[in-house]
Short mmCIF file of C-alpha atoms in Angstrom, two decimals:
data_model
loop_
_atom_site.label_atom_id
_atom_site.label_comp_id
_atom_site.label_asym_id
_atom_site.label_seq_id
_atom_site.Cartn_x
_atom_site.Cartn_y
_atom_site.Cartn_z
CA MET L 1 -145.54 56.54 -101.17
CA SER L 2 -141.57 56.12 -99.93
CA LYS L 3 -140.67 58.07 -96.55
CA PRO L 4 -137.88 60.84 -97.13
CA ASP L 5 -134.26 59.71 -96.50
CA TRP L 6 -133.28 62.26 -93.99
CA ARG L 7 -129.58 61.08 -93.61
CA TRP L 8 -129.25 63.56 -96.28
CA ALA L 9 -130.41 66.10 -94.22
CA VAL L 10 -127.86 65.15 -91.20
CA ALA L 11 -125.16 64.77 -93.99
CA GLY L 12 -126.28 68.12 -94.87
CA GLY L 13 -126.55 69.30 -91.62
CA THR L 14 -122.83 68.54 -90.73
CA ALA L 15 -121.56 69.80 -94.00
CA VAL L 16 -123.04 73.37 -92.51
CA VAL L 17 -121.74 73.31 -89.36
CA LEU L 18 -118.32 71.92 -90.18
CA ILE L 19 -117.36 74.94 -93.16
CA SER L 20 -119.01 77.35 -90.64
CA SER L 21 -116.83 76.65 -87.46
CA VAL L 22 -113.64 76.53 -89.94
CA ILE L 23 -114.94 79.90 -90.81
CA GLY L 24 -115.78 81.35 -88.16
CA VAL L 25 -112.13 80.41 -86.07
CA VAL L 26 -110.38 81.34 -88.84
CA ARG L 27 -111.70 84.44 -89.30
CA ALA L 28 -110.93 85.26 -85.28
CA LEU L 29 -107.66 84.33 -85.49
CA ALA L 30 -106.63 86.38 -89.44
CA MET L 31 -108.83 89.82 -88.05
CA ASP L 32 -106.75 93.05 -87.74
CA HIS L 33 -106.36 93.17 -83.42
CA ALA L 34 -104.14 96.40 -84.30
CA MET L 35 -107.27 97.62 -85.03
CA THR L 36 -109.75 96.78 -83.25
CA GLY L 37 -110.90 96.68 -79.18
CA PRO L 38 -113.29 95.55 -76.40
CA PRO L 39 -116.92 97.21 -76.50
CA GLY L 40 -116.06 100.72 -73.95
CA HIS L 41 -112.26 100.19 -74.63
CA ASP L 42 -109.90 102.82 -75.79
CA MET L 43 -106.87 100.93 -77.79
CA ALA L 44 -103.74 102.30 -76.82
CA MET L 45 -101.52 101.54 -80.26
CA PRO L 46 -99.81 98.85 -81.03
CA VAL L 47 -96.41 98.10 -80.32
CA PRO L 48 -95.00 97.01 -84.07
CA GLY L 49 -94.16 93.42 -84.03
CA ALA L 50 -96.72 92.77 -81.04
CA ARG L 51 -99.14 90.70 -81.24
CA ILE L 52 -102.62 92.01 -79.51
CA PRO L 53 -105.03 89.80 -77.41
CA LEU L 54 -107.69 88.00 -79.58
CA GLN L 55 -111.08 90.75 -79.15
CA GLY L 56 -114.15 90.16 -80.21
CA MET L 57 -116.55 90.75 -82.81
CA PRO L 58 -120.25 92.65 -83.49
CA LEU L 59 -122.70 89.57 -84.12
CA SER L 60 -123.33 91.26 -87.08
CA GLU L 61 -119.91 90.45 -88.58
CA MET L 62 -120.32 86.37 -87.90
CA PRO L 63 -123.04 85.13 -90.16
CA GLU L 64 -121.17 82.15 -89.50
CA MET L 65 -122.28 81.55 -86.60
CA PHE L 66 -126.16 81.20 -87.87
CA ALA L 67 -125.55 78.77 -90.28
CA ALA L 68 -123.82 76.58 -87.72
CA ALA L 69 -127.25 77.44 -85.32
CA ALA L 70 -129.77 76.46 -88.08
CA GLY L 71 -127.31 73.81 -90.15
CA LEU L 72 -126.88 71.86 -86.18
CA LEU L 73 -130.91 72.12 -85.89
CA LEU L 74 -131.19 69.90 -89.37
CA VAL L 75 -129.37 67.65 -88.17
CA ILE L 76 -130.83 67.19 -84.80
CA ALA L 77 -134.64 67.35 -86.66
CA GLY L 78 -133.16 64.40 -89.46
CA THR L 79 -131.54 62.32 -86.40
CA ALA L 80 -134.22 62.50 -84.69
CA LEU L 81 -136.53 61.70 -88.24
CA ARG L 82 -134.92 59.05 -89.47
CA THR L 83 -136.48 55.12 -89.41
CA GLY L 84 -135.70 52.37 -90.23
CA ARG L 85 -131.99 52.43 -87.07
CA ARG L 86 -131.70 48.74 -86.40
CA PRO L 87 -129.27 47.88 -83.33
CA GLN L 88 -125.84 46.92 -84.44
CA PRO L 89 -123.38 43.97 -82.57
CA PRO L 90 -121.16 44.25 -80.18
CA PRO L 91 -117.62 45.32 -81.45
CA GLU L 92 -115.26 42.51 -81.35
CA GLY L 93 -111.65 42.76 -81.46
CA LYS L 94 -110.47 45.76 -83.55
CA ARG L 95 -113.27 47.63 -83.34
CA ARG L 96 -113.86 47.24 -79.40
CA LEU L 97 -110.39 48.64 -78.90
CA PHE L 98 -111.30 51.55 -81.51
CA ALA L 99 -114.78 52.26 -80.05
CA ALA L 100 -112.72 52.38 -76.17
CA VAL L 101 -109.71 54.69 -77.89
CA ILE L 102 -113.17 57.34 -79.81
CA GLY L 103 -114.47 57.74 -76.20
CA THR L 104 -111.15 58.11 -74.19
CA ALA L 105 -110.54 61.07 -77.20
CA ALA L 106 -113.80 62.67 -76.68
CA LEU L 107 -113.97 61.79 -72.97
CA THR L 108 -110.49 63.83 -72.64
CA ILE L 109 -112.21 65.97 -74.96
CA ASP L 110 -115.12 67.37 -72.54
CA VAL L 111 -113.08 66.57 -69.81
CA SER L 112 -110.88 69.72 -71.21
CA LYS L 113 -113.31 72.34 -71.68
CA THR L 114 -115.20 72.32 -68.28
CA SER L 115 -111.64 72.66 -67.26
CA THR L 116 -110.80 75.77 -69.63
CA LEU L 117 -113.43 77.25 -67.82
CA GLY L 118 -110.48 77.78 -64.78
CA PHE L 119 -108.29 79.54 -67.06
CA VAL L 120 -111.13 81.62 -69.23
CA ILE L 121 -112.38 83.62 -66.11
CA PRO L 122 -109.31 85.52 -65.14
CA GLY L 123 -108.43 86.82 -68.40
CA LEU L 124 -112.60 87.27 -68.94
CA ARG L 125 -112.16 89.26 -65.84
CA ALA L 126 -109.21 91.28 -66.32
CA GLU L 127 -110.89 92.25 -69.63
CA TYR L 128 -114.31 92.95 -68.27
CA GLY L 129 -113.18 94.82 -65.17
CA LEU L 130 -115.35 92.04 -63.16
CA ASP L 131 -115.56 91.13 -59.69
CA ALA L 132 -115.03 87.49 -58.60
CA LYS L 133 -118.96 87.28 -57.76
CA ALA L 134 -119.75 88.87 -60.99
CA ALA L 135 -117.51 86.16 -63.56
CA SER L 136 -118.75 83.02 -61.60
CA PHE L 137 -122.23 83.43 -63.19
CA LEU L 138 -119.71 82.25 -66.16
CA ALA L 139 -119.30 79.13 -64.40
CA VAL L 140 -123.10 79.36 -63.31
CA ALA L 141 -124.36 79.52 -66.97
CA GLY L 142 -122.05 77.19 -68.17
CA LEU L 143 -122.73 74.63 -65.64
CA THR L 144 -126.16 74.79 -66.04
CA GLY L 145 -125.85 74.17 -68.87
CA THR L 146 -123.96 70.83 -68.26
CA ALA L 147 -126.70 69.83 -65.99
CA ILE L 148 -129.23 70.08 -68.67
CA GLY L 149 -127.12 68.50 -71.53
CA ALA L 150 -126.86 65.30 -69.43
CA VAL L 151 -130.11 65.06 -68.80
CA VAL L 152 -130.94 65.17 -72.46
CA PHE L 153 -128.61 62.76 -74.87
CA GLY L 154 -128.81 60.61 -71.30
CA VAL L 155 -132.66 59.78 -73.10
CA LEU L 156 -131.28 60.66 -76.44
CA ALA L 157 -128.12 57.98 -75.86
CA ASP L 158 -131.37 55.10 -75.53
CA ARG L 159 -134.13 56.98 -78.21
CA TRP L 160 -131.92 57.54 -80.82
CA GLY L 161 -128.90 55.49 -79.90
CA ARG L 162 -125.06 56.35 -79.49
CA ARG L 163 -124.04 56.95 -82.76
CA GLY L 164 -126.55 60.66 -83.53
CA SER L 165 -126.50 60.98 -79.79
CA TYR L 166 -123.08 61.14 -80.61
CA LEU L 167 -122.71 63.71 -83.81
CA VAL L 168 -125.14 65.67 -82.55
CA ALA L 169 -123.62 66.48 -78.90
CA THR L 170 -119.92 67.49 -80.88
CA LEU L 171 -120.68 69.21 -83.64
CA ALA L 172 -122.12 71.30 -81.29
CA PHE L 173 -118.85 71.46 -78.49
CA ALA L 174 -117.66 72.75 -82.23
CA ALA L 175 -120.71 75.03 -83.14
CA THR L 176 -120.17 76.52 -80.34
CA SER L 177 -116.61 77.54 -79.48
CA MET L 178 -117.10 79.76 -81.34
CA CYS L 179 -117.93 82.10 -78.25
CA GLY L 180 -114.76 82.84 -78.03
CA SER L 181 -115.54 85.62 -80.86
CA MET L 182 -118.41 86.88 -78.52
CA PRO L 183 -118.10 90.70 -78.13
CA THR L 184 -119.82 91.20 -74.46
CA PHE L 185 -119.55 90.01 -71.20
CA ALA L 186 -123.28 88.15 -71.14
CA GLY L 187 -123.01 87.23 -74.70
CA ASN L 188 -120.15 85.03 -73.35
CA VAL L 189 -122.24 83.84 -70.43
CA VAL L 190 -125.21 82.71 -73.30
CA MET L 191 -122.81 81.48 -75.75
CA CYS L 192 -121.00 79.10 -72.37
CA ALA L 193 -124.48 77.90 -71.82
CA LEU L 194 -125.09 76.58 -74.75
CA MET L 195 -121.86 74.60 -75.24
CA GLY L 196 -121.82 73.37 -71.33
CA THR L 197 -125.00 71.72 -72.74
CA SER L 198 -123.84 70.03 -75.23
CA VAL L 199 -120.26 69.27 -73.15
CA GLY L 200 -122.49 67.69 -70.01
CA GLY L 201 -124.38 65.60 -72.68
CA LEU L 202 -120.99 63.96 -74.16
CA ALA L 203 -119.85 63.11 -70.41
CA PRO L 204 -122.51 60.08 -69.70
CA LEU L 205 -123.15 58.96 -73.13
CA LEU L 206 -118.96 58.89 -73.55
CA ILE L 207 -119.43 56.67 -70.24
CA VAL L 208 -122.25 54.37 -71.35
CA MET L 209 -120.63 53.95 -74.87
CA LEU L 210 -117.21 52.50 -73.04
CA THR L 211 -119.27 50.48 -71.29
CA ASP L 212 -121.36 48.81 -74.68
CA ALA L 213 -117.83 48.58 -75.79
CA LEU L 214 -116.14 46.28 -73.00
CA ARG L 215 -116.36 42.39 -72.26
CA SER L 216 -118.26 42.96 -68.47
CA SER L 217 -115.80 40.72 -67.06
CA SER L 218 -113.67 43.61 -66.68
CA ARG L 219 -115.40 46.24 -67.93
CA SER L 220 -115.49 48.65 -64.17
CA SER L 221 -112.04 47.80 -64.03
CA ALA L 222 -110.94 48.76 -67.29
CA VAL L 223 -113.74 52.09 -68.23
CA ILE L 224 -112.78 53.90 -64.94
CA ALA L 225 -108.80 52.86 -65.57
CA LEU L 226 -110.00 55.41 -69.20
CA SER L 227 -112.07 58.18 -67.40
CA VAL L 228 -109.59 58.18 -64.91
CA LEU L 229 -106.58 58.77 -67.77
CA ALA L 230 -109.11 61.02 -69.74
CA SER L 231 -109.56 63.29 -67.00
CA ALA L 232 -105.71 63.77 -66.19
CA VAL L 233 -105.15 64.09 -70.03
CA GLY L 234 -107.39 66.69 -70.41
CA TYR L 235 -106.88 68.64 -67.60
CA LEU L 236 -103.38 68.94 -68.76
CA VAL L 237 -105.13 69.84 -72.71
CA ALA L 238 -106.56 72.71 -71.01
CA ALA L 239 -103.44 73.74 -68.82
CA GLY L 240 -100.70 73.61 -71.65
CA SER L 241 -103.15 75.63 -74.25
CA ALA L 242 -103.23 78.28 -70.86
CA LEU L 243 -99.59 78.16 -70.35
CA TRP L 244 -98.57 78.02 -74.03
CA LEU L 245 -101.48 79.68 -76.11
CA GLU L 246 -102.66 82.37 -74.08
CA PRO L 247 -100.29 84.47 -73.76
CA VAL L 248 -99.56 84.88 -77.24
CA PHE L 249 -103.77 85.31 -78.00
CA GLY L 250 -105.13 86.14 -74.92
CA TRP L 251 -107.82 84.22 -73.08
CA ARG L 252 -110.36 83.94 -76.74
CA VAL L 253 -107.89 81.36 -77.96
CA LEU L 254 -109.00 79.06 -75.21
CA TRP L 255 -112.90 79.30 -76.06
CA LEU L 256 -111.82 78.91 -79.85
CA ILE L 257 -109.34 75.72 -79.56
CA GLY L 258 -112.36 73.66 -79.02
CA ALA L 259 -113.82 73.86 -82.90
CA PRO L 260 -111.26 71.92 -84.03
CA THR L 261 -111.12 68.91 -81.82
CA GLY L 262 -114.94 69.11 -82.25
CA LEU L 263 -115.11 68.62 -85.60
CA ALA L 264 -112.05 65.91 -85.37
CA LEU L 265 -114.36 63.84 -82.60
CA ALA L 266 -117.06 64.28 -84.84
CA ALA L 267 -114.88 63.22 -87.92
CA LEU L 268 -114.75 59.87 -85.87
CA THR L 269 -118.71 59.26 -85.93
CA PRO L 270 -119.40 56.33 -88.32
CA TRP L 271 -116.83 54.39 -86.36
CA VAL L 272 -119.33 54.38 -83.22
CA PRO L 273 -120.98 51.65 -81.98
CA ASP L 274 -124.91 52.36 -82.30
CA ARG L 275 -126.76 50.08 -80.47
CA ILE L 276 -128.96 49.49 -78.17
CA GLU L 277 -127.32 46.60 -75.52
CA PRO L 278 -129.39 43.00 -74.50
CA ARG L 279 -130.59 42.70 -71.17
CA GLU L 280 -128.04 40.88 -68.74
CA THR L 281 -128.47 38.44 -65.93
CA ALA L 282 -127.12 40.55 -62.82
CA GLY L 283 -125.05 38.12 -60.98
CA ILE L 284 -125.23 37.85 -57.17
CA ALA L 285 -122.46 40.47 -56.87
CA GLU L 286 -124.15 42.86 -58.74
CA ALA L 287 -127.15 42.89 -57.15
CA VAL L 288 -125.22 43.14 -53.44
CA HIS L 289 -123.92 46.44 -55.57
CA VAL L 290 -126.97 47.81 -56.56
CA ARG L 291 -128.31 47.49 -53.39
CA ALA L 292 -125.41 49.03 -51.49
CA LEU L 293 -125.55 51.29 -54.26
CA GLY L 294 -129.09 52.94 -53.76
CA SER L 295 -130.50 55.53 -56.53
CA GLY L 296 -130.76 58.33 -53.23
CA LEU L 297 -127.21 57.33 -51.71
CA GLN L 298 -125.20 57.58 -54.90
CA ARG L 299 -126.90 60.56 -56.38
CA GLY L 300 -125.65 62.68 -52.90
CA TYR L 301 -122.56 61.37 -52.86
CA ALA L 302 -122.64 62.61 -57.09
CA PHE L 303 -123.80 66.26 -55.32
CA LEU L 304 -120.89 66.20 -52.75
CA ILE L 305 -118.29 65.59 -55.68
CA GLY L 306 -119.55 67.82 -58.24
CA VAL L 307 -119.09 71.06 -56.03
CA LEU L 308 -115.92 69.56 -54.71
CA THR L 309 -114.96 68.68 -58.71
CA PHE L 310 -116.27 71.92 -60.16
CA GLY L 311 -116.14 74.28 -57.63
CA LEU L 312 -112.02 74.45 -57.43
CA THR L 313 -111.90 73.12 -61.02
CA THR L 314 -113.53 76.73 -61.65
CA TRP L 315 -111.29 78.79 -59.19
CA VAL L 316 -107.46 76.99 -58.48
CA PRO L 317 -106.40 78.83 -61.97
CA SER L 318 -107.22 82.61 -60.38
CA LEU L 319 -105.87 81.52 -56.33
CA ALA L 320 -102.55 80.27 -57.44
CA ARG L 321 -101.98 83.57 -59.23
CA SER L 322 -104.00 85.00 -56.27
CA GLY L 323 -100.69 83.13 -53.79
CA GLY L 324 -98.25 85.76 -55.76
CA LEU L 325 -97.82 83.55 -58.43
CA ALA L 326 -96.67 85.05 -62.19
CA VAL L 327 -99.34 83.23 -64.91
CA ALA L 328 -97.06 81.16 -66.44
CA THR L 329 -95.62 79.57 -63.15
CA ALA L 330 -98.76 78.91 -62.00
CA ASN L 331 -99.82 77.22 -65.51
CA LEU L 332 -97.05 75.94 -65.91
CA TRP L 333 -97.69 74.22 -62.06
CA LEU L 334 -100.89 73.07 -63.18
CA SER L 335 -100.01 71.37 -66.30
CA VAL L 336 -97.34 69.91 -64.31
CA ALA L 337 -99.09 68.21 -62.16
CA ALA L 338 -101.58 67.35 -65.35
CA VAL L 339 -98.30 64.97 -66.38
CA VAL L 340 -98.14 63.42 -62.91
CA MET L 341 -102.44 62.61 -63.02
CA VAL L 342 -101.61 60.31 -66.44
CA PRO L 343 -99.20 57.96 -64.78
CA CYS L 344 -100.50 58.19 -61.59
CA ALA L 345 -103.96 57.00 -63.88
CA LEU L 346 -102.18 52.82 -63.81
CA LEU L 347 -102.10 53.15 -60.20
CA LEU L 348 -105.35 54.28 -58.86
CA THR L 349 -107.04 51.12 -60.99
CA TRP L 350 -104.82 48.77 -59.48
CA CYS L 351 -106.00 51.06 -56.27
CA HIS L 352 -110.08 50.39 -57.55
CA ARG L 353 -108.89 46.24 -58.34
CA ARG L 354 -107.48 45.89 -55.21
CA PHE L 355 -109.73 47.85 -52.35
CA GLY L 356 -112.73 48.46 -54.77
CA PRO L 357 -114.57 51.11 -55.67
CA VAL L 358 -115.43 52.47 -52.06
CA ARG L 359 -112.16 51.83 -50.24
CA LEU L 360 -110.63 53.85 -53.08
CA SER L 361 -113.24 56.61 -52.90
CA ALA L 362 -113.24 56.90 -49.38
CA GLY L 363 -109.63 56.84 -49.09
CA LEU L 364 -108.71 60.01 -52.17
CA ALA L 365 -111.66 61.86 -50.65
CA ALA L 366 -109.63 61.34 -46.79
CA ALA L 367 -105.95 61.54 -47.35
CA THR L 368 -107.06 65.33 -49.44
CA ALA L 369 -108.83 66.46 -46.29
CA ALA L 370 -105.91 65.25 -44.11
CA LEU L 371 -103.65 67.07 -46.40
CA LEU L 372 -105.30 70.37 -46.90
CA LEU L 373 -105.48 70.74 -43.09
CA VAL L 374 -102.11 70.38 -42.67
CA LEU L 375 -101.14 72.55 -45.32
CA THR L 376 -103.78 75.17 -44.17
CA GLY L 377 -103.29 74.21 -40.22
CA SER L 378 -98.87 75.46 -40.51
CA GLY L 379 -99.68 78.87 -42.40
CA ALA L 380 -97.31 77.62 -44.95
CA VAL L 381 -100.77 78.14 -47.64
CA SER L 382 -100.67 82.05 -46.67
CA SER L 383 -97.00 82.81 -46.49
CA VAL L 384 -95.04 80.55 -49.50
CA ALA L 385 -96.26 80.98 -52.50
CA TRP L 386 -95.48 77.47 -54.09
CA VAL L 387 -96.58 76.29 -51.34
CA CYS L 388 -99.96 77.49 -51.92
CA ALA L 389 -99.77 76.41 -56.29
CA GLY L 390 -99.15 73.03 -54.24
CA ALA L 391 -102.15 72.49 -52.09
CA LEU L 392 -104.01 74.01 -54.78
CA VAL L 393 -102.57 71.27 -57.07
CA ALA L 394 -103.15 68.43 -55.13
CA ALA L 395 -106.58 68.89 -54.46
CA LEU L 396 -107.91 69.22 -57.19
CA PHE L 397 -106.21 65.74 -58.62
CA SER L 398 -107.82 64.11 -56.03
CA VAL L 399 -110.82 65.71 -56.41
CA ASN L 400 -110.63 65.43 -60.61
CA THR L 401 -110.08 61.40 -59.40
CA MET L 402 -113.02 60.98 -57.68
CA ALA L 403 -115.11 62.29 -59.96
CA ALA L 404 -113.64 59.91 -62.58
CA VAL L 405 -114.31 57.16 -60.83
CA PHE L 406 -117.93 57.54 -59.85
CA LEU L 407 -120.08 57.58 -63.37
CA PRO L 408 -118.26 54.20 -64.14
CA ILE L 409 -119.82 52.92 -61.42
CA ALA L 410 -123.34 54.01 -62.42
CA ALA L 411 -122.72 53.01 -65.59
CA ASP L 412 -121.53 49.42 -64.93
CA LEU L 413 -124.56 48.54 -62.55
CA ALA L 414 -127.02 50.42 -64.80
CA ASP L 415 -129.82 48.41 -66.48
CA PRO L 416 -128.51 47.86 -70.16
CA ALA L 417 -131.84 49.01 -71.26
CA GLY L 418 -131.87 52.37 -69.60
CA ARG L 419 -128.23 52.28 -69.37
CA GLY L 420 -128.46 56.47 -70.97
CA ARG L 421 -131.06 57.89 -68.51
CA THR L 422 -129.53 55.91 -65.28
CA THR L 423 -126.29 57.11 -66.20
CA GLY L 424 -127.35 60.12 -66.97
CA ALA L 425 -129.83 61.37 -63.92
CA VAL L 426 -126.54 60.69 -61.90
CA SER L 427 -124.32 63.03 -64.14
CA LEU L 428 -127.13 65.28 -63.49
CA CYS L 429 -126.62 64.95 -59.39
CA ASN L 430 -123.32 65.84 -60.43
CA ARG L 431 -124.12 68.72 -61.98
CA LEU L 432 -126.47 70.70 -59.68
CA GLY L 433 -123.34 69.58 -57.17
CA GLY L 434 -120.97 71.48 -59.46
CA LEU L 435 -123.54 74.72 -59.56
CA CYS L 436 -123.03 74.98 -55.38
CA GLY L 437 -119.06 74.29 -56.16
CA PRO L 438 -117.86 77.88 -57.94
CA LEU L 439 -120.91 79.80 -55.85
CA LEU L 440 -119.41 78.08 -52.75
CA ILE L 441 -115.70 78.54 -53.63
CA ALA L 442 -115.87 82.23 -54.76
CA ALA L 443 -117.15 83.67 -51.33
CA PHE L 444 -114.09 82.81 -50.21
CA VAL L 445 -111.86 83.67 -53.84
CA TYR L 446 -109.43 86.14 -52.25
CA SER L 447 -108.42 83.50 -49.19
CA ALA L 448 -106.60 80.34 -50.33
CA SER L 449 -106.17 79.30 -46.74
CA ASP L 450 -110.22 79.19 -46.41
CA VAL L 451 -111.15 77.97 -49.85
CA LEU L 452 -108.86 74.78 -48.97
CA VAL L 453 -110.36 74.20 -45.86
CA ALA L 454 -113.77 74.41 -47.29
CA VAL L 455 -112.74 72.23 -49.29
CA ALA L 456 -111.01 69.29 -46.51
CA ALA L 457 -114.61 70.02 -44.85
CA LEU L 458 -116.36 68.75 -47.97
CA ALA L 459 -114.17 65.87 -48.54
CA LEU L 460 -114.27 64.87 -45.57
CA CYS L 461 -117.59 64.51 -46.12
CA SER L 462 -117.29 63.02 -49.19
CA ALA L 463 -115.70 60.44 -47.01
CA VAL L 464 -118.04 59.38 -44.59
CA ALA L 465 -120.32 59.19 -47.85
CA ALA L 466 -118.13 56.84 -49.14
CA CYS L 467 -117.28 54.85 -45.57
CA TRP L 468 -121.22 54.82 -45.77
CA ILE L 469 -121.91 53.02 -48.76
CA GLY L 470 -119.45 50.69 -47.44
CA ARG L 471 -121.24 49.71 -44.24
CA ARG L 472 -124.81 49.19 -47.02
CA HIS L 473 -122.26 47.07 -49.00
CA ARG L 474 -121.16 44.87 -46.41
CA ILE L 475 -125.39 44.09 -44.91
CA ALA L 476 -126.42 43.36 -48.23
CA VAL L 477 -124.03 40.51 -48.36
CA ARG L 478 -124.89 39.60 -45.46
CA GLU L 479 -128.70 40.21 -46.17
CA THR L 480 -128.06 38.73 -50.20
CA VAL L 481 -125.76 35.57 -48.88
CA GLN L 482 -128.04 33.48 -47.00
CA PRO L 483 -126.37 31.24 -43.77
CA ASP L 484 -127.17 27.84 -45.14
CA GLY L 485 -125.08 29.03 -48.08
CA GLU L 486 -127.44 29.09 -51.06
CA ALA L 487 -127.44 33.05 -52.45
CA GLY L 488 -129.99 34.92 -53.92
CA ALA L 489 -130.82 38.43 -54.88
CA ARG L 490 -134.04 39.54 -53.09
#
């Protein structure tokens, strides 16, 4: 008796998710907003010719959301039960380049969606009448989902292969983007947690995929360059969407645009390499790095970076606006900063090759702390709105760059047979730090100066951790290279 062919389940479930997501976005954009409003609010008579911001819809009017969930479950079951999957040979030539392009594009969308959280919160607070601490539950829910996704998809990347895990993550990302139509704050929190699970799974999965696809000789620098570039472009996408779309459609459109981008990524699944890389023999240099970047130290550093990155990313748009800048001006500032980050990716790549990851990370953290302490100590942050916005943007640029550097290093040094699990575990620590970040910054969210001092203190801690890693590295070099000139990895 032949075994069932679960490929049809995967194909059928994928089609259901694709169609349902498209219907959900089209209905959300096409509904008559002049006749609706958020629950519990009276809707004033619309101004002729004016665009009414998107509003939520009752769950009873969103059957496509439940259809997408059913299709996604079918894809998960088909992917888990399929048999006969064989590792593919390493991609070469154009396939290697194409795999790198897909991974970078998907990582860009992943970063943009995480960054979008900060742009959603101001509009969400205004619609539901929430204070900063209550609104921070949305960030906590989303980051909790990213922590769960990092672990789950890290394991699935090794067990199901890269391609199957990628398909599930991108389809889940597209399906949960319909949360832009959720009518209540509680519904938004739940859907944000589900979306976070898919987004959190994409980050380590894509870093693993890029590491698999590139040659060992230039892999570390190349993956870091692509990661930094994706972080810069991803934040540009988030800031640009807030600048151009939010004034017209409202904050909900920032969630809804995830559906078409997720569907575009899912369509690229057939070209995603699906293999488990054979074990490689670690050389002396890798052995030294593994000893210097011990698991505990590595994960502690990842936790600190998570506190910095997610805490600041979540609240920068709100802080920039609270400093006296108009919404459009604040979003324009952040968009310009994101544009500047793109060419800086090349400079940072050169710095990584010239100074190494330890000095690069320590230098970025120390420079961030020094800049923020000087600006806050001079009083310019509290008295000049554009200086406040500039300081926030500079801090955001630095911590995002630090976040883009550490995960590729962890993936490059991991055992290829368990690269997904190792990268997922490090990413988990980063997301757990991210859970603390929004809550910590929320305590100071009404004072930009206090926020910047708190970020400077955390940046100093990160610099100390990076310097300690450098010390561990020097000790490992001395102990690995024998006095008589013979080298060995102990």
